[in-house]
Amino acid sequence: MKPATLARRVFLALACLSLVAACGPVATPVAVSPVSGLPLGTDGFPWWNDSVFYEIFVRSFYDTDGDGIGDLNGVIAKLDYLNDGDPATAADLGVAGIWLMPINPAVHYHGYDVTDYYAVNPDYGTADDFKRLMAEAHRRGIRVIVDFVLNHTSDQHPWFLQSQDRSSLYRDWYVWAESEPTGGGWRESASGDFYYGLFAEHMPDLNYRSPAVTAEMQSVARYWLDEMGVDGFRLDAAKHLVEQGAVQSNSELTHEWLRGFRAFYKSVNPEAMVVGEVFDGTVMAAKYAQGDELDLVFDFDLAKAMVFSVGMRNASKVNDVLPIDVKQFPAGQFAAFLTNHDQDRVMSALGDDVPRAKLAATLLLTSPGAPFIYYGEEIGMLGKKPDEDIRLPMQWTAEANGGFTTGTPWRDLNPDYVAKNVAAQSAASDSLLTHYRALIRIRNDHAALRVGESLTVESGNSSVFANLRAGGDELVLVVVNLSRESVSDYGLALESGPLAGEYVAAPILGGGGLATLITNGQGGFDDYKPLPALPAYSSLIIQLQSAP
Ligand code: CA
């Protein structure tokens, strides 16, 4: 066990001695990996179920050399903001995972058109900077995964430039035709031949029917795992790897390729985690996360449902989607989020409304699965497409350019940084950032929220979301009033469940003076009202403690 982890357990135990009513059992300390020195998961779950992840666009996070472009040294400089490694301080966010959007050399600003898979984008720094980032992150208990853009390369990648020659050894690394095939995604090259590039002319698809391509991309994965020390990957466009005739996504050959890729990366590092972007409905996406392909996929349906329910002040959508989606995956093996770098930011979807942004955060950070936060979401940064505007520089302070750079930023910040920034929200106890910090600490402290089963609770009111998380030797009840009005016309009900007898309701977030819960004959409860009235736009998190 690392000293920081031990200190955390001792801290929790002492805090609980002085606050017996507010704390449940302290979970058994988790084992530590002999490979990374970092904690393994709770109750046999993998480590990623204990982590809240944070997605970073390096170009926009923090610039340390004044060129207006965020860099790896900037990520290092802000690690303490994410997690300072000291459980006794509450000034950090408390995340234990980072997803870096592409950091390889690329032609376009976003990095999703790679020109060299074995190097670091010189805009961002050097390989040594990256290794230092890994060491500094691990020292704080943070694991780092990197974007792996393997469906396609840049049209400026040397492999593609050579493959334009019909006699090149690289010819079959891409998908070529000498006359234009039917169907979408075909592009005409300068030579007059046609290549397949699903997303854009400058993004030719690699040909994964070629064993040489598979071998090369496995070699890339080994390089980042072994030489650079990453903890895993986020696979871009994972459903598009292999086309089979008219089937351009979710083909059987794509699934087969991913099974082979999993066997490979687990052989390099059994603890490595891969989360896939399968931009599709949950039933289709979940096929990739059944234990023999990807470790996790993002649940886009659940994300939409959370944002929609908060936006409409109506819990029906998330109440419908959550229990269905949870059943599609092995327990907890999906990634939850609100919005990512390809979507209008959640705060824009919610009309720049802080109370509702807090509710969305509560839904996300009490969700089963592994939650991912998109940088700036925790301070309510706005952003609507075009893409550049949903990836704007981070708003750190009220100083010039939000404290992001001393130079000219690669793209102008949203002018609301003067009022909306990390410094201002750190100082305000009722800020969105303070709410995110509190929720992540709560998740870190309560195993039921990380690895517990998710049991949807009927609320008897369409404005009220309720969910029971049961696991890790505790029961945690989440109650969210999505309405702008106080709600007294409600009653929580779980037809049957794992409960027995009476439970004292101890507040974890919100509330106080909560009613005792009395179970029904089926281990559930009927018409439970922890509070006579749920305040407008409120989040209530309760630990249910078996009454003596
Ligand atoms: Ca820079």
Coordinates of C-alpha atoms and ligand atoms in Angstrom, one line a residue:
M1 CA 0.0 0.0 0.0
K2 CA 1.2 3.5 -0.9
P3 CA 1.6 5.9 2.1
A4 CA -1.0 8.2 0.6
T5 CA -3.5 5.4 0.4
L6 CA -2.8 4.3 4.0
A7 CA -3.1 7.9 5.2
R8 CA -6.5 8.0 3.4
R9 CA -7.8 5.0 5.2
V10 CA -6.5 6.2 8.6
F11 CA -8.0 9.6 7.9
L12 CA -11.4 8.0 7.1
A13 CA -11.3 5.8 10.1
L14 CA -10.6 8.8 12.4
A15 CA -13.2 10.9 10.7
C16 CA -15.7 8.1 11.3
L17 CA -14.9 7.7 15.0
S18 CA -15.8 11.3 15.5
L19 CA -18.8 11.2 13.3
V20 CA -20.2 7.7 13.8
A21 CA -23.7 8.6 12.7
A22 CA -22.5 10.0 9.3
C23 CA -20.1 7.2 8.3
G24 CA -20.7 3.6 7.4
P25 CA -18.2 0.8 7.6
V26 CA -14.8 1.7 6.2
A27 CA -14.4 -0.6 3.2
T28 CA -11.6 -3.1 3.3
P29 CA -8.4 -1.5 1.9
V30 CA -8.0 -2.5 -1.7
A31 CA -4.9 -4.4 -2.8
V32 CA -2.1 -2.5 -4.6
S33 CA -0.8 -3.5 -8.0
P34 CA 2.7 -4.9 -8.0
V35 CA 3.1 -3.5 -11.5
S36 CA 2.1 0.1 -11.0
G37 CA 2.1 0.5 -7.3
L38 CA -1.4 1.9 -7.7
P39 CA -4.6 0.6 -6.0
L40 CA -6.5 -2.3 -7.6
G41 CA -10.3 -2.2 -7.5
T42 CA -12.8 -2.5 -4.7
D43 CA -14.5 -5.8 -4.1
G44 CA -12.9 -7.6 -7.1
F45 CA -13.9 -4.8 -9.5
P46 CA -11.2 -3.5 -11.8
W47 CA -9.4 -0.3 -10.8
W48 CA -11.3 1.9 -13.3
N49 CA -14.5 1.5 -11.3
D50 CA -12.8 3.3 -8.5
S51 CA -11.8 6.3 -10.7
V52 CA -13.5 9.4 -11.8
F53 CA -11.9 10.3 -15.1
Y54 CA -11.2 13.7 -16.6
E55 CA -10.9 14.3 -20.3
I56 CA -8.3 16.9 -21.3
F57 CA -7.7 18.6 -24.7
V58 CA -4.0 19.5 -24.1
R59 CA -4.1 22.4 -26.5
S60 CA -6.6 24.1 -24.4
F61 CA -5.7 23.2 -20.8
Y62 CA -2.7 25.3 -19.7
D63 CA 0.2 26.9 -21.6
T64 CA 3.6 27.1 -19.8
D65 CA 5.8 28.6 -22.5
G66 CA 3.7 31.5 -23.7
D67 CA 3.1 30.3 -27.3
G68 CA -0.6 30.3 -26.7
I69 CA -0.9 26.5 -27.0
G70 CA -1.5 24.3 -24.0
D71 CA 1.3 21.7 -23.4
L72 CA 2.2 18.6 -21.4
N73 CA 4.1 20.7 -18.9
G74 CA 0.8 22.6 -18.4
V75 CA -1.0 19.4 -17.6
I76 CA 1.8 18.6 -15.0
A77 CA 1.4 22.1 -13.6
K78 CA -2.3 21.6 -13.1
L79 CA -2.2 18.0 -11.7
D80 CA -2.6 19.3 -8.1
Y81 CA -5.9 20.9 -9.3
L82 CA -7.0 17.4 -10.4
N83 CA -5.7 15.4 -7.5
D84 CA -2.9 16.5 -5.2
G85 CA -2.5 13.0 -3.8
D86 CA -3.3 14.1 -0.3
P87 CA -6.7 12.9 1.0
A88 CA -6.6 15.4 3.8
T89 CA -7.0 18.4 1.5
A90 CA -10.3 19.2 -0.1
A91 CA -9.0 21.7 -2.6
D92 CA -8.5 19.3 -5.4
L93 CA -11.1 17.7 -7.7
G94 CA -10.2 14.2 -6.6
V95 CA -10.2 12.5 -10.0
A96 CA -8.0 9.4 -10.3
G97 CA -7.9 9.1 -14.1
I98 CA -7.1 11.3 -17.0
W99 CA -7.9 10.8 -20.7
L100 CA -5.7 12.9 -22.9
M101 CA -7.1 13.6 -26.4
P102 CA -4.6 12.8 -29.1
I103 CA -1.0 13.8 -28.3
N104 CA 0.7 12.4 -31.4
P105 CA 2.0 14.7 -34.2
A106 CA -0.9 15.6 -36.5
V107 CA -1.8 18.0 -39.2
H108 CA -5.0 19.5 -37.7
Y109 CA -5.3 21.3 -34.4
H110 CA -7.5 18.5 -32.9
G111 CA -5.0 15.7 -33.4
Y112 CA -7.3 13.1 -34.9
D113 CA -5.2 12.9 -38.1
V114 CA -2.0 11.4 -36.9
T115 CA 1.3 11.6 -38.8
D116 CA 3.5 9.7 -36.4
Y117 CA 2.2 7.2 -33.8
Y118 CA 5.6 6.9 -32.1
A119 CA 6.1 10.5 -31.2
V120 CA 4.7 13.4 -29.1
N121 CA 3.1 16.4 -30.9
P122 CA 5.9 19.1 -30.8
D123 CA 3.2 21.7 -30.0
Y124 CA 2.7 19.8 -26.7
G125 CA 6.3 18.9 -25.7
T126 CA 8.6 16.0 -25.9
A127 CA 8.6 12.3 -25.0
D128 CA 10.5 13.2 -21.8
D129 CA 7.8 15.7 -20.9
F130 CA 5.3 12.9 -21.4
K131 CA 7.2 10.5 -19.2
R132 CA 7.5 13.1 -16.5
L133 CA 3.7 13.6 -16.7
M134 CA 3.2 9.9 -16.2
A135 CA 5.5 9.9 -13.2
E136 CA 3.9 13.0 -11.6
A137 CA 0.4 11.6 -12.3
H138 CA 1.1 8.2 -10.8
R139 CA 2.7 9.9 -7.7
R140 CA -0.6 11.5 -7.1
G141 CA -2.6 8.2 -7.6
I142 CA -3.8 9.3 -11.1
R143 CA -3.8 6.9 -14.0
V144 CA -3.5 8.3 -17.6
I145 CA -5.0 6.9 -20.8
V146 CA -4.4 8.4 -24.2
D147 CA -6.5 8.7 -27.3
F148 CA -5.5 6.0 -29.9
V149 CA -6.7 7.0 -33.3
L150 CA -6.4 3.8 -35.2
N151 CA -9.2 3.8 -37.7
H152 CA -7.4 6.2 -40.0
T153 CA -4.3 8.2 -40.3
S154 CA -3.6 11.7 -41.8
D155 CA -3.3 11.8 -45.6
Q156 CA 0.2 13.3 -44.8
H157 CA 1.3 10.2 -42.9
P158 CA 4.3 8.7 -44.7
W159 CA 2.5 5.3 -44.9
F160 CA -0.3 6.9 -46.9
L161 CA 2.0 9.0 -49.1
Q162 CA 3.9 5.8 -50.1
S163 CA 0.7 3.8 -50.5
Q164 CA -0.4 6.0 -53.4
D165 CA 2.1 4.1 -55.5
R166 CA 0.4 0.9 -56.7
S167 CA 3.6 -1.0 -56.3
S168 CA 4.5 0.2 -52.8
L169 CA 4.8 -2.2 -49.9
Y170 CA 2.4 0.2 -48.1
R171 CA -0.2 -0.1 -50.8
D172 CA -2.5 -2.5 -48.9
W173 CA -2.1 -0.6 -45.6
Y174 CA -5.0 1.4 -46.9
V175 CA -8.2 0.6 -48.8
W176 CA -7.7 1.2 -52.5
A177 CA -9.7 0.8 -55.7
E178 CA -8.7 1.7 -59.2
S179 CA -12.2 2.7 -60.3
E180 CA -14.7 4.4 -58.0
P181 CA -16.7 1.9 -56.0
T182 CA -20.3 2.5 -55.1
G183 CA -21.2 3.5 -51.5
G184 CA -20.0 6.4 -49.4
G185 CA -16.6 7.3 -48.0
W186 CA -14.5 6.9 -51.2
R187 CA -12.1 9.7 -52.2
E188 CA -10.2 10.3 -55.4
S189 CA -6.4 10.6 -54.9
A190 CA -4.0 12.7 -57.0
S191 CA -3.1 9.6 -59.0
G192 CA -6.7 9.1 -60.0
D193 CA -7.2 6.0 -57.9
F194 CA -9.8 5.9 -55.1
Y195 CA -9.2 5.3 -51.4
Y196 CA -11.6 4.8 -48.5
G197 CA -11.7 7.6 -45.9
L198 CA -15.0 7.5 -44.0
F199 CA -14.6 10.7 -42.0
A200 CA -12.8 13.0 -44.3
E201 CA -10.6 13.2 -47.4
H202 CA -7.6 14.0 -45.2
M203 CA -8.3 10.9 -43.0
P204 CA -7.8 7.7 -45.0
D205 CA -8.9 4.5 -43.3
L206 CA -6.2 2.0 -42.5
N207 CA -6.8 -1.5 -43.9
Y208 CA -7.1 -3.9 -40.9
R209 CA -7.4 -6.9 -43.3
S210 CA -3.7 -6.5 -43.7
P211 CA -1.8 -8.5 -41.0
A212 CA 1.0 -5.9 -41.4
V213 CA -1.3 -3.1 -40.2
T214 CA -2.5 -5.1 -37.3
A215 CA 1.1 -5.9 -36.3
E216 CA 2.1 -2.3 -36.6
M217 CA -0.7 -0.9 -34.5
Q218 CA -0.1 -3.6 -31.9
S219 CA 3.5 -2.4 -31.9
V220 CA 2.3 1.2 -31.3
A221 CA 0.2 0.0 -28.4
R222 CA 3.2 -1.8 -26.9
Y223 CA 5.3 1.3 -27.3
W224 CA 2.8 3.5 -25.3
L225 CA 2.2 0.9 -22.7
D226 CA 5.8 -0.3 -22.2
E227 CA 8.0 2.7 -23.2
M228 CA 5.8 5.6 -22.2
G229 CA 4.0 3.9 -19.3
V230 CA 0.4 4.7 -20.1
D231 CA -2.4 2.9 -18.3
G232 CA -4.6 2.4 -21.3
F233 CA -6.3 3.9 -24.3
R234 CA -9.4 5.5 -25.5
L235 CA -10.1 4.0 -28.9
D236 CA -11.4 6.5 -31.4
A237 CA -14.1 5.4 -33.9
A238 CA -13.9 1.9 -32.6
K239 CA -16.9 0.6 -34.5
H240 CA -15.5 1.6 -37.9
L241 CA -12.3 -0.5 -38.0
V242 CA -13.1 -3.0 -40.7
E243 CA -15.6 -2.5 -43.5
Q244 CA -17.3 -5.6 -44.9
G245 CA -18.9 -4.6 -48.2
A246 CA -21.8 -2.3 -47.4
V247 CA -21.4 -2.8 -43.7
Q248 CA -19.4 0.2 -42.7
S249 CA -19.8 -0.1 -38.9
N250 CA -20.1 -2.7 -36.2
S251 CA -18.9 -5.4 -38.7
E252 CA -18.1 -8.9 -37.4
L253 CA -14.5 -8.4 -38.6
T254 CA -14.3 -5.3 -36.4
H255 CA -15.4 -7.3 -33.4
E256 CA -12.9 -10.1 -34.3
W257 CA -10.1 -7.5 -34.6
L258 CA -10.9 -6.1 -31.2
R259 CA -10.9 -9.5 -29.6
G260 CA -7.3 -10.0 -30.9
F261 CA -6.3 -6.5 -29.8
R262 CA -7.6 -7.2 -26.3
A263 CA -5.6 -10.4 -26.1
F264 CA -2.6 -8.4 -27.2
Y265 CA -2.7 -5.5 -24.8
K266 CA -3.7 -7.6 -21.8
S267 CA -0.6 -9.7 -22.6
V268 CA 1.5 -6.5 -22.5
N269 CA -0.1 -5.2 -19.3
P270 CA -3.0 -7.1 -17.7
E271 CA -4.1 -4.0 -15.9
A272 CA -4.3 -1.8 -19.0
M273 CA -7.8 -0.4 -19.7
V274 CA -9.3 0.4 -23.0
V275 CA -12.5 2.4 -23.4
G276 CA -14.0 2.6 -26.8
E277 CA -15.9 5.3 -28.7
V278 CA -18.8 3.3 -30.2
F279 CA -21.0 6.2 -31.2
D280 CA -24.2 4.1 -31.4
G281 CA -27.2 3.0 -29.4
T282 CA -26.4 1.2 -26.1
V283 CA -27.5 -2.3 -27.3
M284 CA -25.1 -2.0 -30.2
A285 CA -22.3 -0.4 -28.2
A286 CA -22.6 -2.9 -25.3
K287 CA -21.7 -5.8 -27.7
Y288 CA -18.1 -4.5 -27.5
A289 CA -18.0 -4.6 -23.7
Q290 CA -19.0 -8.2 -22.8
G291 CA -15.6 -9.1 -21.5
D292 CA -13.6 -10.2 -24.6
E293 CA -13.2 -7.0 -26.5
L294 CA -13.1 -3.5 -25.0
D295 CA -13.1 -3.0 -21.2
L296 CA -15.6 -0.1 -21.4
V297 CA -17.6 1.8 -24.0
F298 CA -19.1 5.2 -23.5
D299 CA -22.9 5.1 -23.0
F300 CA -24.2 7.8 -25.3
D301 CA -27.8 6.9 -24.7
L302 CA -27.5 7.4 -21.0
A303 CA -25.6 10.6 -21.5
K304 CA -28.4 12.0 -23.6
A305 CA -31.0 10.9 -21.2
M306 CA -29.3 12.6 -18.2
V307 CA -28.9 15.9 -20.0
F308 CA -32.4 15.7 -21.4
S309 CA -34.0 14.9 -18.1
V310 CA -32.3 17.8 -16.4
G311 CA -33.1 20.1 -19.3
M312 CA -36.8 19.1 -19.2
R313 CA -37.0 19.0 -15.4
N314 CA -38.5 15.6 -15.8
A315 CA -36.9 12.3 -14.6
S316 CA -38.8 10.0 -17.0
K317 CA -36.1 9.7 -19.6
V318 CA -33.3 8.8 -17.3
N319 CA -35.6 6.6 -15.2
D320 CA -36.4 4.7 -18.4
V321 CA -32.9 4.5 -19.9
L322 CA -30.7 3.8 -16.8
P323 CA -32.2 0.4 -15.7
I324 CA -32.3 -0.8 -19.3
D325 CA -28.7 0.3 -20.1
V326 CA -27.3 -1.1 -16.9
K327 CA -28.5 -4.6 -17.8
Q328 CA -26.6 -4.5 -21.1
F329 CA -23.2 -4.5 -19.5
P330 CA -21.3 -6.8 -17.1
A331 CA -21.7 -5.0 -13.7
G332 CA -20.5 -1.4 -14.0
Q333 CA -18.5 -2.0 -17.2
F334 CA -19.4 1.1 -19.1
A335 CA -18.3 4.7 -19.1
A336 CA -20.8 7.4 -18.1
F337 CA -20.6 11.0 -19.1
L338 CA -22.7 14.1 -19.9
T339 CA -21.1 15.5 -23.0
N340 CA -17.6 15.2 -24.7
H341 CA -15.4 17.0 -27.1
D342 CA -17.7 16.1 -30.1
Q343 CA -20.9 17.6 -28.6
D344 CA -22.2 21.0 -27.5
R345 CA -21.2 21.4 -23.9
V346 CA -23.7 20.4 -21.2
M347 CA -23.8 23.9 -19.8
S348 CA -24.9 25.2 -23.2
A349 CA -27.6 22.5 -23.4
L350 CA -28.8 23.7 -20.0
G351 CA -28.9 27.4 -20.8
D352 CA -26.0 28.4 -18.5
D353 CA -28.1 27.5 -15.5
V354 CA -25.9 26.6 -12.5
P355 CA -28.6 24.9 -10.4
R356 CA -29.4 22.5 -13.2
A357 CA -25.7 21.9 -14.0
K358 CA -25.4 20.8 -10.4
L359 CA -28.2 18.3 -10.9
A360 CA -26.6 16.9 -14.0
A361 CA -23.3 16.5 -12.0
T362 CA -25.2 14.6 -9.3
L363 CA -26.7 12.2 -11.9
L364 CA -23.3 11.6 -13.5
L365 CA -21.3 11.2 -10.3
T366 CA -23.7 8.9 -8.6
S367 CA -24.1 6.8 -11.7
P368 CA -23.0 3.2 -12.0
G369 CA -20.1 2.7 -14.4
A370 CA -16.9 4.8 -14.6
P371 CA -17.8 8.5 -14.9
F372 CA -15.9 10.8 -17.2
I373 CA -15.9 14.6 -16.9
Y374 CA -15.0 16.8 -19.9
Y375 CA -12.5 19.5 -18.8
G376 CA -14.2 22.8 -17.9
E377 CA -17.6 21.1 -17.3
E378 CA -16.9 21.4 -13.6
I379 CA -17.0 25.2 -13.9
G380 CA -19.8 25.3 -16.4
M381 CA -17.9 26.4 -19.4
L382 CA -20.1 27.0 -22.4
G383 CA -19.6 25.8 -25.9
K384 CA -21.6 25.1 -29.0
K385 CA -20.3 23.9 -32.4
P386 CA -18.2 24.5 -34.5
D387 CA -15.9 22.0 -32.8
E388 CA -13.2 24.6 -32.0
D389 CA -15.8 26.4 -29.7
I390 CA -16.5 23.3 -27.7
R391 CA -12.8 22.9 -27.1
L392 CA -11.9 26.4 -25.9
P393 CA -9.1 27.3 -23.5
M394 CA -9.7 26.5 -19.8
Q395 CA -10.8 29.4 -17.7
W396 CA -8.5 29.4 -14.7
T397 CA -8.6 33.0 -13.4
A398 CA -10.1 36.4 -14.1
E399 CA -6.7 37.6 -15.4
A400 CA -6.0 38.2 -19.1
N401 CA -6.9 35.1 -21.2
G402 CA -8.3 33.4 -18.1
G403 CA -4.8 32.7 -16.9
F404 CA -4.5 30.1 -19.7
T405 CA -1.6 31.7 -21.4
T406 CA 0.7 34.8 -21.1
G407 CA 0.8 34.9 -24.9
T408 CA -1.9 35.0 -27.5
P409 CA -4.2 32.0 -27.1
W410 CA -4.6 29.6 -30.1
R411 CA -8.3 30.5 -29.9
D412 CA -10.0 33.3 -28.0
L413 CA -11.6 32.3 -24.7
N414 CA -15.2 32.7 -24.0
P415 CA -15.3 36.2 -22.5
D416 CA -17.4 35.0 -19.5
Y417 CA -14.0 33.8 -18.0
V418 CA -13.9 37.1 -16.1
A419 CA -16.7 35.9 -13.8
K420 CA -16.6 32.1 -14.5
N421 CA -13.2 30.6 -13.6
V422 CA -11.6 28.1 -11.3
A423 CA -10.2 30.7 -8.9
A424 CA -13.6 32.4 -8.3
Q425 CA -15.4 29.1 -8.0
S426 CA -12.8 27.7 -5.6
A427 CA -13.6 30.5 -3.3
A428 CA -17.3 30.1 -3.4
S429 CA -18.9 27.4 -1.2
D430 CA -22.0 27.3 -3.4
S431 CA -20.3 27.1 -6.8
L432 CA -20.6 24.4 -9.4
L433 CA -16.9 23.5 -8.9
T434 CA -17.5 23.1 -5.1
H435 CA -20.4 20.8 -6.0
Y436 CA -18.2 18.7 -8.3
R437 CA -15.5 18.4 -5.7
A438 CA -18.0 17.3 -3.0
L439 CA -19.6 14.7 -5.3
I440 CA -16.2 13.2 -6.3
R441 CA -15.1 13.0 -2.7
I442 CA -18.4 11.3 -1.8
R443 CA -18.0 8.8 -4.6
N444 CA -14.4 8.2 -3.6
D445 CA -15.5 7.6 0.0
H446 CA -18.5 5.4 -0.7
A447 CA -18.0 2.0 -2.4
A448 CA -21.7 1.7 -3.0
L449 CA -21.6 4.6 -5.5
R450 CA -18.6 3.1 -7.3
V451 CA -19.4 -0.6 -7.5
G452 CA -22.8 -1.0 -6.0
E453 CA -25.8 -2.5 -7.9
S454 CA -28.1 0.2 -9.3
L455 CA -31.8 -0.3 -8.3
T456 CA -34.2 2.2 -9.8
V457 CA -36.6 3.6 -7.2
E458 CA -40.1 4.8 -8.1
S459 CA -40.6 8.3 -6.8
G460 CA -44.3 8.9 -7.5
N461 CA -43.5 12.3 -9.1
S462 CA -42.1 12.8 -12.6
S463 CA -39.8 15.6 -11.3
V464 CA -38.0 13.3 -8.9
F465 CA -35.2 10.9 -9.8
A466 CA -34.3 8.2 -7.2
N467 CA -31.8 5.4 -7.3
L468 CA -30.5 3.0 -4.7
R469 CA -26.9 1.8 -4.9
A470 CA -26.2 -1.4 -3.0
G471 CA -22.7 -2.8 -2.7
G472 CA -19.4 -2.5 -0.9
D473 CA -21.2 -3.3 2.4
E474 CA -23.4 -0.2 2.2
L475 CA -26.6 1.2 0.9
V476 CA -26.7 4.7 -0.6
L477 CA -29.9 6.3 -1.8
V478 CA -29.8 9.2 -4.3
V479 CA -32.8 11.5 -4.6
V480 CA -32.7 14.4 -7.1
N481 CA -35.5 17.0 -7.4
L482 CA -35.2 18.2 -11.0
S483 CA -38.1 20.7 -10.6
R484 CA -37.6 24.4 -9.9
E485 CA -40.3 24.0 -7.3
S486 CA -40.2 22.3 -3.9
V487 CA -41.8 18.9 -4.1
S488 CA -43.8 17.4 -1.3
D489 CA -46.1 15.2 -3.4
Y490 CA -43.8 12.2 -3.7
G491 CA -43.1 8.8 -2.1
L492 CA -40.1 6.6 -2.8
A493 CA -40.9 2.9 -3.5
L494 CA -38.8 -0.1 -4.3
E495 CA -41.0 -3.1 -4.8
S496 CA -38.5 -5.6 -3.7
G497 CA -34.8 -5.5 -2.8
P498 CA -31.9 -6.4 -0.5
L499 CA -33.1 -4.5 2.6
A500 CA -34.4 -5.8 5.9
G501 CA -35.8 -4.2 9.0
E502 CA -35.4 -0.5 9.7
Y503 CA -32.7 1.9 8.5
V504 CA -31.5 5.2 9.9
A505 CA -31.0 7.7 7.1
A506 CA -27.7 9.5 7.5
P507 CA -27.1 12.5 5.2
I508 CA -24.1 12.4 2.9
L509 CA -25.1 15.4 0.8
G510 CA -28.0 17.7 1.5
G511 CA -30.8 17.2 4.0
G512 CA -30.7 16.6 7.7
G513 CA -33.4 15.4 10.0
L514 CA -34.2 12.5 7.7
A515 CA -37.0 10.0 8.4
T516 CA -36.2 6.4 9.3
L517 CA -36.8 3.9 6.5
I518 CA -39.0 0.9 7.2
T519 CA -38.8 -1.9 4.8
N520 CA -41.7 -3.9 3.3
G521 CA -42.0 -7.7 3.3
Q522 CA -40.0 -8.0 0.1
G523 CA -36.8 -6.3 1.1
G524 CA -37.9 -3.0 -0.5
F525 CA -40.0 -0.1 0.8
D526 CA -43.2 1.7 0.0
D527 CA -43.9 5.4 0.2
Y528 CA -40.7 6.5 1.9
K529 CA -40.3 10.3 2.3
P530 CA -36.8 11.1 3.7
L531 CA -37.9 14.8 3.9
P532 CA -41.5 16.1 3.9
A533 CA -40.5 18.3 1.0
L534 CA -37.6 18.1 -1.4
P535 CA -36.2 21.6 -2.0
A536 CA -36.3 23.0 -5.6
Y537 CA -33.4 21.8 -7.7
S538 CA -31.9 19.7 -4.9
S539 CA -29.6 16.7 -4.6
L540 CA -29.9 14.4 -1.6
I541 CA -27.5 11.6 -1.0
I542 CA -28.3 9.3 2.0
Q543 CA -26.6 6.4 3.6
L544 CA -29.0 3.8 4.9
Q545 CA -27.7 2.3 8.1
S546 CA -29.3 -0.8 9.5
A547 CA -31.0 0.2 12.8
P548 CA -30.0 -1.8 15.8
Ligands
CA1 CA 2.8 26.0 -25.0

